[in-house]
PDB file of C-alpha atoms in Angstrom:
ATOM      1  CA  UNK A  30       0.000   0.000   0.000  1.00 94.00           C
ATOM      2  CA  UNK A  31       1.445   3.397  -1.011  1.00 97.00           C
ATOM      3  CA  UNK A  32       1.095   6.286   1.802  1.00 97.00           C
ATOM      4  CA  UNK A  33      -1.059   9.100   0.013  1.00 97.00           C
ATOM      5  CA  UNK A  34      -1.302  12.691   1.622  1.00 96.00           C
ATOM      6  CA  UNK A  35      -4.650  14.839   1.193  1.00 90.00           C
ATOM      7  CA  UNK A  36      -6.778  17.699   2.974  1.00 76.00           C
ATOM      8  CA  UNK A  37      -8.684  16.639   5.783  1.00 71.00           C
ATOM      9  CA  UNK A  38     -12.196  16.568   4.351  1.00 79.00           C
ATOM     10  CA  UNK A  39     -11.100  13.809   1.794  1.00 91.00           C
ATOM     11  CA  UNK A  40      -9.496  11.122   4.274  1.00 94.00           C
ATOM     12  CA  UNK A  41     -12.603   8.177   3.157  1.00 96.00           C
ATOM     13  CA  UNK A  42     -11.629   9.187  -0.565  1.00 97.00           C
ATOM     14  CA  UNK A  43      -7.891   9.046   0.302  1.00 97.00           C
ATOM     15  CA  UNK A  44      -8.156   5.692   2.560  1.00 98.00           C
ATOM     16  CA  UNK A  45     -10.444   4.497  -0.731  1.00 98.00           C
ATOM     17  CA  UNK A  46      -7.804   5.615  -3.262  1.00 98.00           C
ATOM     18  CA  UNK A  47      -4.971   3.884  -0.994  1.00 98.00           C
ATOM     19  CA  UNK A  48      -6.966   0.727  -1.027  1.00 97.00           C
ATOM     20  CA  UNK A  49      -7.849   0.805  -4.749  1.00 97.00           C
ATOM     21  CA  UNK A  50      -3.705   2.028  -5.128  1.00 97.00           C
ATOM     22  CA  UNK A  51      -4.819   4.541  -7.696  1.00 97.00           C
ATOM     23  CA  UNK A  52      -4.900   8.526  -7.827  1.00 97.00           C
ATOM     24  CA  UNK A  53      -7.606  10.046  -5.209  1.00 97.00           C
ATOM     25  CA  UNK A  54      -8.534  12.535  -7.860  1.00 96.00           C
ATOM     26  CA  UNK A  55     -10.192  10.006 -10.038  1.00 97.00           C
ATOM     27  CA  UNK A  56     -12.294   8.589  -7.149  1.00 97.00           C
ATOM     28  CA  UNK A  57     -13.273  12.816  -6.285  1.00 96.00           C
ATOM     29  CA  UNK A  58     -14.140  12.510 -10.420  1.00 97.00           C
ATOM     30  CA  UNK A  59     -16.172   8.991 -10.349  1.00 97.00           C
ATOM     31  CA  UNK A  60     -18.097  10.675  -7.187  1.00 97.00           C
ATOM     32  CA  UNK A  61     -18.632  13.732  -9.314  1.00 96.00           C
ATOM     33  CA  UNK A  62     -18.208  16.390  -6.488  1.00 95.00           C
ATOM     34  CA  UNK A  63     -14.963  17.313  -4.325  1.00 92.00           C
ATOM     35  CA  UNK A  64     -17.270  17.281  -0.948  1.00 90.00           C
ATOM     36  CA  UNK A  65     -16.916  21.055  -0.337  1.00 88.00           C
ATOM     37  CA  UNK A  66     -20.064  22.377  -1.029  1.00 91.00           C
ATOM     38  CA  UNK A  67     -21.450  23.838   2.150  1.00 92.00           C
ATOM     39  CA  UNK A  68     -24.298  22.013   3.478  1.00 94.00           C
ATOM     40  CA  UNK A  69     -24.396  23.076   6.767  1.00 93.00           C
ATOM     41  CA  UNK A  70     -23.273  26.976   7.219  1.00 92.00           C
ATOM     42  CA  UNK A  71     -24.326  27.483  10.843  1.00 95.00           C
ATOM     43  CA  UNK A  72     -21.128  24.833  11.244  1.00 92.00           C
ATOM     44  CA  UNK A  73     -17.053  26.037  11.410  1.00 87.00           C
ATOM     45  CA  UNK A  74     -14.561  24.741   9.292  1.00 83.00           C
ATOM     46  CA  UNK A  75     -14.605  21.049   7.226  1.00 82.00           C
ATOM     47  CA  UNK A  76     -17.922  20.813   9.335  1.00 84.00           C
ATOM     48  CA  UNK A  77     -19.840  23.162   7.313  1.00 89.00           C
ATOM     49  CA  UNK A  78     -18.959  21.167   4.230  1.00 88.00           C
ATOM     50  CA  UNK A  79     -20.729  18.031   2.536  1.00 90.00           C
ATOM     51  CA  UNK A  80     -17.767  15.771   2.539  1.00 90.00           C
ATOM     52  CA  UNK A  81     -18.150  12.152   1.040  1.00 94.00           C
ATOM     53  CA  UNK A  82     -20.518   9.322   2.546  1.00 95.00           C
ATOM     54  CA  UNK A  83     -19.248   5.584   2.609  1.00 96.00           C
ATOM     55  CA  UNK A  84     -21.811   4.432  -0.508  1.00 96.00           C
ATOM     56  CA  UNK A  85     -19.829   6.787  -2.563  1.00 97.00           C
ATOM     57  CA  UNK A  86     -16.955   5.047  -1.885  1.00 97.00           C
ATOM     58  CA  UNK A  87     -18.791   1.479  -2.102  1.00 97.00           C
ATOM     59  CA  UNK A  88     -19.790   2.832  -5.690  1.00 97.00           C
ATOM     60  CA  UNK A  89     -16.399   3.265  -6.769  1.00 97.00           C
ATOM     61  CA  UNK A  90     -15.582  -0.325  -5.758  1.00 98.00           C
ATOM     62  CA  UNK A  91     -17.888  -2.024  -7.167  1.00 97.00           C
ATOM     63  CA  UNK A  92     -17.356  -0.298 -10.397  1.00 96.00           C
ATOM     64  CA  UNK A  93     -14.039  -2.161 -10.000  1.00 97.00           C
ATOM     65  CA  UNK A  94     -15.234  -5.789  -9.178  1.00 97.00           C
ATOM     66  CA  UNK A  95     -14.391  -5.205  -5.678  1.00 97.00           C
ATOM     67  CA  UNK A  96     -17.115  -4.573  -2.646  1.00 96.00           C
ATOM     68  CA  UNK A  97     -16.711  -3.223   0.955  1.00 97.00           C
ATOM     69  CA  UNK A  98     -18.298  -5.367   4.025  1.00 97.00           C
ATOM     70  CA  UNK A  99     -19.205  -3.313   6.968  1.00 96.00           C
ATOM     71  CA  UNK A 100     -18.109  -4.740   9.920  1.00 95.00           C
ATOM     72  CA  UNK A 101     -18.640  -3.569  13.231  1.00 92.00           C
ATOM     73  CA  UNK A 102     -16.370  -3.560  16.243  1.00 92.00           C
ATOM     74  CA  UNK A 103     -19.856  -3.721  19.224  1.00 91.00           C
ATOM     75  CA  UNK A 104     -22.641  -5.188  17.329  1.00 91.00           C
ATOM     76  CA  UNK A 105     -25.858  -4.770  19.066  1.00 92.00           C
ATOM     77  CA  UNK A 106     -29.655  -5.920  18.396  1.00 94.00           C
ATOM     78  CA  UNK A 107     -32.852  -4.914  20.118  1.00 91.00           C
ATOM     79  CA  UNK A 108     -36.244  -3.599  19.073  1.00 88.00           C
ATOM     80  CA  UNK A 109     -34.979   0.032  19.192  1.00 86.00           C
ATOM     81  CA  UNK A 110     -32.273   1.823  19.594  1.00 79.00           C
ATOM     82  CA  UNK A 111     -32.795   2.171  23.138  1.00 87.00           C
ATOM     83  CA  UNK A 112     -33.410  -1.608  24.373  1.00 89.00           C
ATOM     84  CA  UNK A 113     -30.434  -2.329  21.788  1.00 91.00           C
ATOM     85  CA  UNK A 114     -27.557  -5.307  23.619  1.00 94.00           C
ATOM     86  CA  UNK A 115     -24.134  -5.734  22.607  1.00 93.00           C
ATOM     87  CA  UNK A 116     -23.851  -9.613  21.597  1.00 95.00           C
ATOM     88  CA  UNK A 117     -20.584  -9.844  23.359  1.00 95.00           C
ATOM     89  CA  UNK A 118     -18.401  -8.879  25.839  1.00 95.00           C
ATOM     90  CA  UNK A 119     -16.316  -5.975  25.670  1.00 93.00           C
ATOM     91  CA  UNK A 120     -13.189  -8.509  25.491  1.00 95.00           C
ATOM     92  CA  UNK A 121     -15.032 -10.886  23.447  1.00 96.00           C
ATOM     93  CA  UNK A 122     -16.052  -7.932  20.717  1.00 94.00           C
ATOM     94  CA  UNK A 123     -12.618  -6.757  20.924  1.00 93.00           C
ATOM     95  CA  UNK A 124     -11.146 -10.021  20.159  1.00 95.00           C
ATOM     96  CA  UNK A 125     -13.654 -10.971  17.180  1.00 95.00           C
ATOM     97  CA  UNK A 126     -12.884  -7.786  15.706  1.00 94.00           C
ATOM     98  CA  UNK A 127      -9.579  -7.699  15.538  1.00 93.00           C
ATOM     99  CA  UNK A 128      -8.692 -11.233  14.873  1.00 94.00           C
ATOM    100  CA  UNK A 129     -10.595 -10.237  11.613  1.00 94.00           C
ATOM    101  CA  UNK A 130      -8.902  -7.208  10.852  1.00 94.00           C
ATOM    102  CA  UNK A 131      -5.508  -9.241  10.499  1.00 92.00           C
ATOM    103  CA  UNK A 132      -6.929 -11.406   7.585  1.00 89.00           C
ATOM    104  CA  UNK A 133      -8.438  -8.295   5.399  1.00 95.00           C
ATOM    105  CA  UNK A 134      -7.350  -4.739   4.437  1.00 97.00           C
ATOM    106  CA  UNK A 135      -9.948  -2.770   5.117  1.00 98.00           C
ATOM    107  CA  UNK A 136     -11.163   1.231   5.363  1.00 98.00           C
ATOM    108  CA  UNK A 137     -11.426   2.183   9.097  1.00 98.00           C
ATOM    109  CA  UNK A 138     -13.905   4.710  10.586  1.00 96.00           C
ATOM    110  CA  UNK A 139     -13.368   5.780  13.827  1.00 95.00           C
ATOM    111  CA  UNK A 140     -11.568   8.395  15.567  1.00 93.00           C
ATOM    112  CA  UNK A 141      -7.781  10.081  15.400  1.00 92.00           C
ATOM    113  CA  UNK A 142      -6.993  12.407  18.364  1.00 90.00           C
ATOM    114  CA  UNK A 143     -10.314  12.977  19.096  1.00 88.00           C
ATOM    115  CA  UNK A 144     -11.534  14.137  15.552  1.00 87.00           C
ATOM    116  CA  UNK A 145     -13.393  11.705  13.239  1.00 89.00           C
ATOM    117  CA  UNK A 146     -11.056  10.056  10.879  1.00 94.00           C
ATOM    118  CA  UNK A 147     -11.106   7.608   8.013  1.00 96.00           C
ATOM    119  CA  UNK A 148      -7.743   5.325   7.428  1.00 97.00           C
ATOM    120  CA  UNK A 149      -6.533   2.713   5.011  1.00 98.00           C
ATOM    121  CA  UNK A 150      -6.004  -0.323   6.728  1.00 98.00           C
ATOM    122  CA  UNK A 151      -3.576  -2.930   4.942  1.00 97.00           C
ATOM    123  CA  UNK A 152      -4.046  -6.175   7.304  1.00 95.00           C
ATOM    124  CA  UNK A 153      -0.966  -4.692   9.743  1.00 95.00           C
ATOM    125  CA  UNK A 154      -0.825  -0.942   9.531  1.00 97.00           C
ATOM    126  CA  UNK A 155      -2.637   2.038   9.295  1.00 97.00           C
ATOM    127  CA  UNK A 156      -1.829   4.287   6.179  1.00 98.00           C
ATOM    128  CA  UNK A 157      -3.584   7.818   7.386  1.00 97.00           C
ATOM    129  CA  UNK A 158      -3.889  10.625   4.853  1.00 96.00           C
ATOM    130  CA  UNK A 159      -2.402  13.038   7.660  1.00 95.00           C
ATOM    131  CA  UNK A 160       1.291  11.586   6.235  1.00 96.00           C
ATOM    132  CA  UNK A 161       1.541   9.273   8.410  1.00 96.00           C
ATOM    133  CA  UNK A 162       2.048   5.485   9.058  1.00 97.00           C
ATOM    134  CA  UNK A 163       0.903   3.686  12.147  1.00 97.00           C
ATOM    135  CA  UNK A 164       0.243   0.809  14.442  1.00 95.00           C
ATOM    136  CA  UNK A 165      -4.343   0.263  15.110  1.00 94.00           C
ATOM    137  CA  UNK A 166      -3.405   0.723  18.922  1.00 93.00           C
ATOM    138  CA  UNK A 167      -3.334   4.816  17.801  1.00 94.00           C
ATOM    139  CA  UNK A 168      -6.394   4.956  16.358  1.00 96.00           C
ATOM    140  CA  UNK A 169     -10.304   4.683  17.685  1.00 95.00           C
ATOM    141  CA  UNK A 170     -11.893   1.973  15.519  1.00 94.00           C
ATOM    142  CA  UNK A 171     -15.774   2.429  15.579  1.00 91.00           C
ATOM    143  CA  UNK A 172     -15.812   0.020  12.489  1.00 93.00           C
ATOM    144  CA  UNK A 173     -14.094  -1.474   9.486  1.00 97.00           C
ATOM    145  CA  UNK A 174     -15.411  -1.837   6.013  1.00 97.00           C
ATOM    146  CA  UNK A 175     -13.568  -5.118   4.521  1.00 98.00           C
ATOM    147  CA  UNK A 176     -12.398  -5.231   1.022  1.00 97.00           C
ATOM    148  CA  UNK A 177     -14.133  -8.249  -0.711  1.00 95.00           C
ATOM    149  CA  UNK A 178     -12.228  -9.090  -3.617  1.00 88.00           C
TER     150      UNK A 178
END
């Protein structure tokens, strides 16, 4: 996987293009919009802007032969939201999860210092758009999206 650099309102289309190993301005072009029309002005900074939603990305795949599986670090089921159980353990869901993650490269959503992040994920690293390369124990993984080949 090649490290690519990018502004921070494109890390899913940067963790996409990483993935895909091809340039991130042709997945901004097969989306058809570069995410920073503002959609919410009352917001300040990259929140005001629309940014990119994961079945853009999914499109762009499968336009390639290749799908992303959502997969989620705490599943939960219940009849709403609020009566909604984790199936496992804490330890047990943290142990499913990541015993996964070393078999499939993957995009990441989750969090990086505190701010909501998206990373390429090659099976033993994290390649971040921020320039850099890291181990998963820096980053907040909320959930994985597994490239199916």
């Amino acid at each position: 996987m090649k490290l690519l650099v990018g502004h921070s309102n494109n890390c899913l289309v940067y963790a996409a293009a990483m993935l895909l190993d091809t340039d991130p301005k042709i997945i901004i072009s097969e989306i058809g919009h570069d995410g920073r029309e503002i959609w919410w002005p009352e917001r300040s900074g990259c929140e005001r802007e629309r940014s990119y939603h994961i079945q853009e990305i999914i499109d762009c795949f499968i336009r390639r032969g290749y799908g992303l599986m959502p997969y989620k670090l705490d599943p939960q089921s219940g009849y709403s939201e609020t009566s909604a159980r984790s199936l496992y353990t804490s330890l047990e869901a943290k142990k499913r999860f990541f015993n996964i993650l070393r078999s499939w490269p993957a995009i990441l959503i989750g969090e990086y210092n505190g701010i909501g992040h998206a990373v390429a994920w090659n099976g033993f690293m994290i390649y971040d758009s921020i320039g850099k390369i890291y181990t998963i124990m820096a980053f907040k993984v909320e959930e994985a999206w597994l490239l199916v080949k």
